[in-house]
PDB file of C-alpha atoms in Angstrom:
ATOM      1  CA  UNK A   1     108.397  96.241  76.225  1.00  0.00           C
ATOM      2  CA  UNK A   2     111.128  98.401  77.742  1.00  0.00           C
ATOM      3  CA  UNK A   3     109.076 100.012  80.235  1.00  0.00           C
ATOM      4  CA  UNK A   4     108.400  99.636  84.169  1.00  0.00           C
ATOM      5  CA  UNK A   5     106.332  95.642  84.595  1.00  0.00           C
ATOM      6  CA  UNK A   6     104.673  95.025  87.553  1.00  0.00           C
ATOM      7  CA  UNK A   7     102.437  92.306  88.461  1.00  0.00           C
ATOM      8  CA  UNK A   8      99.808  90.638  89.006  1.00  0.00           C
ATOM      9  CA  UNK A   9      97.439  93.607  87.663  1.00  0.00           C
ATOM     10  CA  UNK A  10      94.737  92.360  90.099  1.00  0.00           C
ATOM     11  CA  UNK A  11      94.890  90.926  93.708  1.00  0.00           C
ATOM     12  CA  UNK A  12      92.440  89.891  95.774  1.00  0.00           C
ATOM     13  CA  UNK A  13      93.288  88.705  99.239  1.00  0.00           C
ATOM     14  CA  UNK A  14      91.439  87.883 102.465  1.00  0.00           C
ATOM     15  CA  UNK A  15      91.883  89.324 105.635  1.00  0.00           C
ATOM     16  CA  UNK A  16      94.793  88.181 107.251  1.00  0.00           C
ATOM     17  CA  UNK A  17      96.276  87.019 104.194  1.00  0.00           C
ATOM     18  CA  UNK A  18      99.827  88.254 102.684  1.00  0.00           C
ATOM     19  CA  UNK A  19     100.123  90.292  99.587  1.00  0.00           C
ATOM     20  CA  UNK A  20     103.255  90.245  97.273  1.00  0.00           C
ATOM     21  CA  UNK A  21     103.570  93.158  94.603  1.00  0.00           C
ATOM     22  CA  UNK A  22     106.381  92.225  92.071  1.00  0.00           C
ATOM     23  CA  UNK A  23     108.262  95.644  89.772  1.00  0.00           C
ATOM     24  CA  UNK A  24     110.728  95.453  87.234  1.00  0.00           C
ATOM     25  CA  UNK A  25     112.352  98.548  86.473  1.00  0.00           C
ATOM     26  CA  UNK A  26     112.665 100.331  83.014  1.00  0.00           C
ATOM     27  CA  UNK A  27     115.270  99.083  80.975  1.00  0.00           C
ATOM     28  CA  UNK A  28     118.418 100.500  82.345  1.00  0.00           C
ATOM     29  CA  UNK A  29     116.884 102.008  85.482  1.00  0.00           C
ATOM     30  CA  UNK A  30     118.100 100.799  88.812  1.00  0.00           C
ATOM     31  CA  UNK A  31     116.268 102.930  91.109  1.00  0.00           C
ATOM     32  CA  UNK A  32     112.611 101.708  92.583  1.00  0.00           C
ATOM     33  CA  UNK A  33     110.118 103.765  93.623  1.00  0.00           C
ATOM     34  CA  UNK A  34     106.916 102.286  95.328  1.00  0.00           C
ATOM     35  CA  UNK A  35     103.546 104.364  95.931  1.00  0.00           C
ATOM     36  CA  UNK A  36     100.100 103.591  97.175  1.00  0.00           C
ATOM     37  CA  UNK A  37      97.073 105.977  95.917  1.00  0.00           C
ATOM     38  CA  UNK A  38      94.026 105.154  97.876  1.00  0.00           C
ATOM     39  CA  UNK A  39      90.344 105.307  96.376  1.00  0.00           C
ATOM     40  CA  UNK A  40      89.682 109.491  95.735  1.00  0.00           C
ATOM     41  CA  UNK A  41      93.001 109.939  97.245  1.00  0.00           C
ATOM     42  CA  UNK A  42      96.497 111.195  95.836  1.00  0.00           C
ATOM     43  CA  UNK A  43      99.324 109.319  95.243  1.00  0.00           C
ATOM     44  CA  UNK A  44     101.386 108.394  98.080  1.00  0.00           C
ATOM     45  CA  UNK A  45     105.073 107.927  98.395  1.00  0.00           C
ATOM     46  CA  UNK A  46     106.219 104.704 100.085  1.00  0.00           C
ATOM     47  CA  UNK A  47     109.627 103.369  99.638  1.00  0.00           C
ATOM     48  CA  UNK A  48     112.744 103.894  97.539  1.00  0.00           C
ATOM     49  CA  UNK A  49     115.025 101.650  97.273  1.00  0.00           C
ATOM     50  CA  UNK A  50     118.137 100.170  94.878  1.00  0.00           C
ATOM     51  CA  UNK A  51     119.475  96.755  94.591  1.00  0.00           C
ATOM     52  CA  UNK A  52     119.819  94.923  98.148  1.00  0.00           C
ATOM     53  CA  UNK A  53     119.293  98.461  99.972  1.00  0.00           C
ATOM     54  CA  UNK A  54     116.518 100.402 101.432  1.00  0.00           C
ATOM     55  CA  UNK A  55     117.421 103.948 100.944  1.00  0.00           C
ATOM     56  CA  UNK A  56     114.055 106.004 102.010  1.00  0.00           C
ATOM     57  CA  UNK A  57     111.238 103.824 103.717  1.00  0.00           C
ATOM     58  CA  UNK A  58     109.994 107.217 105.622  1.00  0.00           C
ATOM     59  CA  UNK A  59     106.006 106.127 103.736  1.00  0.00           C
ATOM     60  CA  UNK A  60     105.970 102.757 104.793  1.00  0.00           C
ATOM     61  CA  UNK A  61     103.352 102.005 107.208  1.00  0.00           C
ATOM     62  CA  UNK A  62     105.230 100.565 110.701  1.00  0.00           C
ATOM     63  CA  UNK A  63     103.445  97.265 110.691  1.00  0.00           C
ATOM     64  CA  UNK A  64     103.142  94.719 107.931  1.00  0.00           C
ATOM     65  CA  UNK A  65     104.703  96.395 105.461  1.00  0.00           C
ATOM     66  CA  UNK A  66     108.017  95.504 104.175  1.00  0.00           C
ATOM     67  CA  UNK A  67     110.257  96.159 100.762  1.00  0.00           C
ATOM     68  CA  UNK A  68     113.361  94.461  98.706  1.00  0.00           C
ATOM     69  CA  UNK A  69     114.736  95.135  95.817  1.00  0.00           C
ATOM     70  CA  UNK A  70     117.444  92.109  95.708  1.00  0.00           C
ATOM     71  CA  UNK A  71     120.662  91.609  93.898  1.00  0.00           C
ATOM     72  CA  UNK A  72     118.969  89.328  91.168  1.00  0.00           C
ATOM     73  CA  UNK A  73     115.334  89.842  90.432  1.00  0.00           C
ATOM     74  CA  UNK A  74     112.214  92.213  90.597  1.00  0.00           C
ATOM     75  CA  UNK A  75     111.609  94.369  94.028  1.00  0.00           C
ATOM     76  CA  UNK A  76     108.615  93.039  95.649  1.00  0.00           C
ATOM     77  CA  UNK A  77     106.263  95.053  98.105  1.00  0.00           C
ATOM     78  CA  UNK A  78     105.176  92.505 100.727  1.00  0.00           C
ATOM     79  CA  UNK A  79     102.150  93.141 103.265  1.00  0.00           C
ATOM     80  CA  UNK A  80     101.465  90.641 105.427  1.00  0.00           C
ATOM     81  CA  UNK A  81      97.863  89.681 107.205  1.00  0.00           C
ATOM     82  CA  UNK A  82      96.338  92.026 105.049  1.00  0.00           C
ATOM     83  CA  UNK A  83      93.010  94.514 106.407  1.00  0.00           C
ATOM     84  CA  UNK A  84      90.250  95.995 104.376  1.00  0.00           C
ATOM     85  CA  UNK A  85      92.575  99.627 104.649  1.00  0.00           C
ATOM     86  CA  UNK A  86      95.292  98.153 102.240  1.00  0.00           C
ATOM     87  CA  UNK A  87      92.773  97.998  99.516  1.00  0.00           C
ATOM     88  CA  UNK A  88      94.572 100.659  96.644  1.00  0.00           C
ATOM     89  CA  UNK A  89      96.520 100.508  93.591  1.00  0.00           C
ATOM     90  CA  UNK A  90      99.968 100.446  94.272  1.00  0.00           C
ATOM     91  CA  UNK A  91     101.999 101.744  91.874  1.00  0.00           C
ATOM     92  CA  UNK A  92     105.958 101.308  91.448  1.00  0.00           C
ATOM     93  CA  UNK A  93     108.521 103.823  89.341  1.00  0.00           C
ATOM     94  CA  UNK A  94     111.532 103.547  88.297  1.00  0.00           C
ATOM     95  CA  UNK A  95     114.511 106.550  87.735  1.00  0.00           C
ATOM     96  CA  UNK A  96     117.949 106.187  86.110  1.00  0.00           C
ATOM     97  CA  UNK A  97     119.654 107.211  88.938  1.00  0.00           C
ATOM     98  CA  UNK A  98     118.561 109.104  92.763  1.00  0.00           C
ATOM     99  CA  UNK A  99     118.028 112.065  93.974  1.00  0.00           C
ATOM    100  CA  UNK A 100     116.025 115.024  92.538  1.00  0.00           C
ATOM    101  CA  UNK A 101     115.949 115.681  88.902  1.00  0.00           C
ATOM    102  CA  UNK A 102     115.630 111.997  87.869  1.00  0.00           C
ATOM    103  CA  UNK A 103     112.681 111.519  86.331  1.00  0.00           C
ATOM    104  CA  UNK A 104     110.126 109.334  87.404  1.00  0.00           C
ATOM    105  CA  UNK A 105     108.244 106.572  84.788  1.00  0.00           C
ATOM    106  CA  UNK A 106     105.519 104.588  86.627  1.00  0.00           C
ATOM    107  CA  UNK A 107     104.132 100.584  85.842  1.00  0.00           C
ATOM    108  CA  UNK A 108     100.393  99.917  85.236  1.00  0.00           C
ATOM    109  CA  UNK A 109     100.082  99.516  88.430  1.00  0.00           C
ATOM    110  CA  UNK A 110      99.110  96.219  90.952  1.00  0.00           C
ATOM    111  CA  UNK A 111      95.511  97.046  92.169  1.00  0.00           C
ATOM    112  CA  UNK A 112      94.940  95.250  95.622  1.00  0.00           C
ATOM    113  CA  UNK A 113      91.226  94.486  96.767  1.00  0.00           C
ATOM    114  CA  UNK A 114      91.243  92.735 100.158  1.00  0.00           C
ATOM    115  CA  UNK A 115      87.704  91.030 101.139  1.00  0.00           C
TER     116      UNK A 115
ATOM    117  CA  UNK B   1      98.672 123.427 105.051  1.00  0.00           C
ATOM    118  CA  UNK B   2      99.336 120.943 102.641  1.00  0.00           C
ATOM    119  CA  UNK B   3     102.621 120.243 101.173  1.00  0.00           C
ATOM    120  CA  UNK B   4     101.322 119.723  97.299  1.00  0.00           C
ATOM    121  CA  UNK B   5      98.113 121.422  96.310  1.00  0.00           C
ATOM    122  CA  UNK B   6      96.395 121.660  93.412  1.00  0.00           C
ATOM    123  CA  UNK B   7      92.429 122.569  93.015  1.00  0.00           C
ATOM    124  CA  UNK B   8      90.837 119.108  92.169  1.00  0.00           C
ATOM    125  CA  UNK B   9      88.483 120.912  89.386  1.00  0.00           C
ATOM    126  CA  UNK B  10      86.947 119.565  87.775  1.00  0.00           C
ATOM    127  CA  UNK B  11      87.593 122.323  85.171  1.00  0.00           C
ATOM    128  CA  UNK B  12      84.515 121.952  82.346  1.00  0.00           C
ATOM    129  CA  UNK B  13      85.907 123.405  78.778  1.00  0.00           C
ATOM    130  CA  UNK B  14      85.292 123.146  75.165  1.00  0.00           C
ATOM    131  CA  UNK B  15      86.928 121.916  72.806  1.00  0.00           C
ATOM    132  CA  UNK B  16      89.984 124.002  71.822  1.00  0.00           C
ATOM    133  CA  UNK B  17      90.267 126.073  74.817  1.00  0.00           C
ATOM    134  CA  UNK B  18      93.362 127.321  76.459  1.00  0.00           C
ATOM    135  CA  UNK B  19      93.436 126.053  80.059  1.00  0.00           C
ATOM    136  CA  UNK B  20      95.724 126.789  83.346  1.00  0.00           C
ATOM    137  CA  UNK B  21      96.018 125.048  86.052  1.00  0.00           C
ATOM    138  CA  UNK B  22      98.298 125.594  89.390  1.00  0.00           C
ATOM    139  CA  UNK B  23     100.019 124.033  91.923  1.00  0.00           C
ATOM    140  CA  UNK B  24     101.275 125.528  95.106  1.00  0.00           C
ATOM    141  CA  UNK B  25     104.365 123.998  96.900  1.00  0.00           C
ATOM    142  CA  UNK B  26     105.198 124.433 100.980  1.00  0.00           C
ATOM    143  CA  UNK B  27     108.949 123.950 100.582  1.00  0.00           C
ATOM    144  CA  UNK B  28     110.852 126.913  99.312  1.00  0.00           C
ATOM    145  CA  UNK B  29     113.919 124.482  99.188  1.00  0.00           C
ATOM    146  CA  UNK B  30     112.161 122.253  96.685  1.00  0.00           C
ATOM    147  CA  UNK B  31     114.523 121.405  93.764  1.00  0.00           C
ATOM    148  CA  UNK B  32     112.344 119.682  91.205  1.00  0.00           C
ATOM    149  CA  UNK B  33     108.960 119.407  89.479  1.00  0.00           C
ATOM    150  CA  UNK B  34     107.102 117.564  86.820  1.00  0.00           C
ATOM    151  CA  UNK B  35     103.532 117.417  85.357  1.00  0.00           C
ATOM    152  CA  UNK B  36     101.861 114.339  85.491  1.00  0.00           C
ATOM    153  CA  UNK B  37      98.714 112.727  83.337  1.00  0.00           C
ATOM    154  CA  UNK B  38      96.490 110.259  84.977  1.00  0.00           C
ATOM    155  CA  UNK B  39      93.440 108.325  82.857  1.00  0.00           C
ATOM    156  CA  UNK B  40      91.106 106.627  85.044  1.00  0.00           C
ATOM    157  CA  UNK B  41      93.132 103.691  86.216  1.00  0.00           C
ATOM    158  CA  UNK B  42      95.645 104.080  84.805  1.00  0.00           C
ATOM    159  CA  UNK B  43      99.356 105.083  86.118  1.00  0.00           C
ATOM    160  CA  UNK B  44     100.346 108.405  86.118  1.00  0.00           C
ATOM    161  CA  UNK B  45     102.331 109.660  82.714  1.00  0.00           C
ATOM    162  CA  UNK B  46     105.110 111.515  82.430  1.00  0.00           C
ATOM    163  CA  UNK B  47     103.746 114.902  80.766  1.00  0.00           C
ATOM    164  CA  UNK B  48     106.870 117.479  81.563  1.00  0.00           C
ATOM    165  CA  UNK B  49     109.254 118.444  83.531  1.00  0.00           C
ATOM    166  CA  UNK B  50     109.254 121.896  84.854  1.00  0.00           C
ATOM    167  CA  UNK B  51     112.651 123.939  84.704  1.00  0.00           C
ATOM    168  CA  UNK B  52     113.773 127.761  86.021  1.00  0.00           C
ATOM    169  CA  UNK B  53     113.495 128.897  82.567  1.00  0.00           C
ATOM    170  CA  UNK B  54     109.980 127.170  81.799  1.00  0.00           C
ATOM    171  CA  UNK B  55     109.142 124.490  79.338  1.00  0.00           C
ATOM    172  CA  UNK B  56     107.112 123.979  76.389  1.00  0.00           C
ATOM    173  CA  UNK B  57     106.081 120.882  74.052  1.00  0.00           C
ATOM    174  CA  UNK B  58     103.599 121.146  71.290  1.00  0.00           C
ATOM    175  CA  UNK B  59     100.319 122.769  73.027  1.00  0.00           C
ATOM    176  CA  UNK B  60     101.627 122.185  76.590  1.00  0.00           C
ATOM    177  CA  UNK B  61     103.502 124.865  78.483  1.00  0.00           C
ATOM    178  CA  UNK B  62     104.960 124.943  82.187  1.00  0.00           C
ATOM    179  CA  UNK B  63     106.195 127.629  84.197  1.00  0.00           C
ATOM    180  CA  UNK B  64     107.876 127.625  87.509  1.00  0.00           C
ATOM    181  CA  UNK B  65     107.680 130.450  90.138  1.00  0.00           C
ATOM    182  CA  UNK B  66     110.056 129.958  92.654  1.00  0.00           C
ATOM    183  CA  UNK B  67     108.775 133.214  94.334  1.00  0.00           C
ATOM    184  CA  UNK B  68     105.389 132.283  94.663  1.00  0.00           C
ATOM    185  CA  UNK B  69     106.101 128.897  95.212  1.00  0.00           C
ATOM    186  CA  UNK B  70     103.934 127.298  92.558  1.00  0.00           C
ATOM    187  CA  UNK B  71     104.332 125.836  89.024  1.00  0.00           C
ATOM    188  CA  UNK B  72     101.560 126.494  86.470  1.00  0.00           C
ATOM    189  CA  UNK B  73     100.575 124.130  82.828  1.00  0.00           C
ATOM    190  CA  UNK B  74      99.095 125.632  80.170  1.00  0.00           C
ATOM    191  CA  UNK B  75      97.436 123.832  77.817  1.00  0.00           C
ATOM    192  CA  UNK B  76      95.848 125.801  74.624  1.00  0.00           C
ATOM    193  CA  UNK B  77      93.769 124.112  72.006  1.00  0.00           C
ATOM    194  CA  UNK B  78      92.146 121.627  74.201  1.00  0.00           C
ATOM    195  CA  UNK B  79      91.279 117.924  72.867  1.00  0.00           C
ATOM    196  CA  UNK B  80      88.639 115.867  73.888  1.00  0.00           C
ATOM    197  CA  UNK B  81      91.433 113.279  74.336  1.00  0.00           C
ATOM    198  CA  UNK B  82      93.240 115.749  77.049  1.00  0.00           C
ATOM    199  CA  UNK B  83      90.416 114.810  79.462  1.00  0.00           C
ATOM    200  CA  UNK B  84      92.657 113.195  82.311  1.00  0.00           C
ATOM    201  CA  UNK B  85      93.743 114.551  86.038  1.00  0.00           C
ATOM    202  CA  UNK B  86      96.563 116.325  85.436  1.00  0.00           C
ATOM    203  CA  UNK B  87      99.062 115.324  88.858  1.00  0.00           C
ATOM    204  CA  UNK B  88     101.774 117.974  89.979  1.00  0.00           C
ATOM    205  CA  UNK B  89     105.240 115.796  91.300  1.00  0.00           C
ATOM    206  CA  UNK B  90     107.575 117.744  93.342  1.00  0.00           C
ATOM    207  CA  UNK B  91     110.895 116.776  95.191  1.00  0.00           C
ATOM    208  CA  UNK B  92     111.985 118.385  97.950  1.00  0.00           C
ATOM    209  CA  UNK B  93     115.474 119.639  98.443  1.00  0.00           C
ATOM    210  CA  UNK B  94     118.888 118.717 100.286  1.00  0.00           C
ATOM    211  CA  UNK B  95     119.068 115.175 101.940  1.00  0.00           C
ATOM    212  CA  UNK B  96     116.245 114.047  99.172  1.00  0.00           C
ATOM    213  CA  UNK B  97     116.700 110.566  98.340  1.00  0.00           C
ATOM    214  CA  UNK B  98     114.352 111.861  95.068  1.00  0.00           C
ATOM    215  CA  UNK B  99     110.868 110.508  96.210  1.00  0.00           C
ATOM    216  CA  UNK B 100     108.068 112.364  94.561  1.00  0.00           C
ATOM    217  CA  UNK B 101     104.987 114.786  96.735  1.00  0.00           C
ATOM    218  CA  UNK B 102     102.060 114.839  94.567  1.00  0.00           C
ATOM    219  CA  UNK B 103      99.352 117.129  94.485  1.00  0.00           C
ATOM    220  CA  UNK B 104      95.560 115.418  95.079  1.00  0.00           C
ATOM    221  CA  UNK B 105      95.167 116.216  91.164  1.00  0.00           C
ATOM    222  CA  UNK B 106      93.250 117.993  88.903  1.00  0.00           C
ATOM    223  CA  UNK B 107      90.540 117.080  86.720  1.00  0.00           C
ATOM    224  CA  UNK B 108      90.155 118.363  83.416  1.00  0.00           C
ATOM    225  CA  UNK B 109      86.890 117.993  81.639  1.00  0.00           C
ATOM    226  CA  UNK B 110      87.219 118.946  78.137  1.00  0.00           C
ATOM    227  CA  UNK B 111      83.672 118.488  75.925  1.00  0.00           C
ATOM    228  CA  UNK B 112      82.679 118.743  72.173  1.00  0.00           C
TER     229      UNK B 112
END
């Protein structure tokens, strides 16, 4: 399967617990994309970043929130002490390359529930 | 006023129906734009892109008007199996690192 893997599918975390969202890109992409759609809300833009560097984080909430996309490996989308507001699907994408133009093809998806 | 908007529908049609749907941008210096599918939770799809000179693939259609600031999908000969919510992607212009605005959707309904 060539296309964009992220895992686990389904999360379910306590309050106050931490929350790590793992993407693989597409086959040949190196660009990550991460958005958050929120029940009967649209999809939300989060963080873009390529390996080892952060290039747009202007979604990411301040606090517990934090993104990598390292040398070696899948990015992973890390929220720490988790609250009943992170509940959402959180979806990653991948591009070819940056910048407008580049099309976008998104993973299944990691959907978060937080009790 | 919102950046991305799209009327969430839902829009109720028969089978084999032509349909339209719009989506209104706030940045006149916004360089690029795509249709989107979305099945109930699922990820978003790929549909289109949308260029200057419009785009067309099988029974889908997309225009863009720069003008007016909005990019349209047309899709004639509905299926029952084109029942989705149809997102609008759009990236803004100079200085964008690429990150996609979506639209809140639009819901497509299409019966026997």
């Amino acid at each position: 399967n060539a296309g964009v893997m992220q895992n686990p599918r389904h999360l379910v975390r306590r309050r106050g617990q931490e929350a790590r969202l793992r993407c693989s890109p597409m086959k040949g992409h190196s660009h990550v994309y991460w958005y958050r759609q929120l029940p009967e809300e649209g999809l939300k833009f989060m963080v873009y970043l390529q390996k080892e560097n952060i290039i747009d984080e202007s979604g990411m909430p301040k606090e517990r929130f934090s993104a990598e996309f390292p040398k070696e490996g899948p990015s992973i989308l890390r929220i720490q002490q988790v609250v009943r507001g992170d509940s959402a699907a959180y979806f990653c994408a991948s591009s070819k390359a940056g910048g407008p133009y580049y099309e976008q093809y998104f993973g299944p998806g990691t959907r978060l529930t937080v009790t | 006023r919102k950046e991305v908007e799209q009327d969430p529908g839902p829009f109720n049609v028969p089978e084999g129906a032509t349909v339209a749907f719009n989506c209104t941008y706030s940045n006149s210096a916004s360089q690029s734009f795509f249709w989107y599918r979305q099945d109930c939770r699922k990820e978003p799809k790929l549909l289109m892109s949308v260029y200057s000179s419009g785009n067309e693939d099988g029974r889908f259609t997309a225009q863009l008007n720069r003008a007016s600031q909005y990019i349209s999908l047309l899709i004639r000969d509905s299926k029952l199996s084109d029942s989705a919510t149809y997102l609008c992607g759009i990236q803004e212009g100079s200085g964008n690192t690429g990150k996609l605005i979506f639209g809140q959707g639009t819901t497509l309904q299409v019966k026997p």
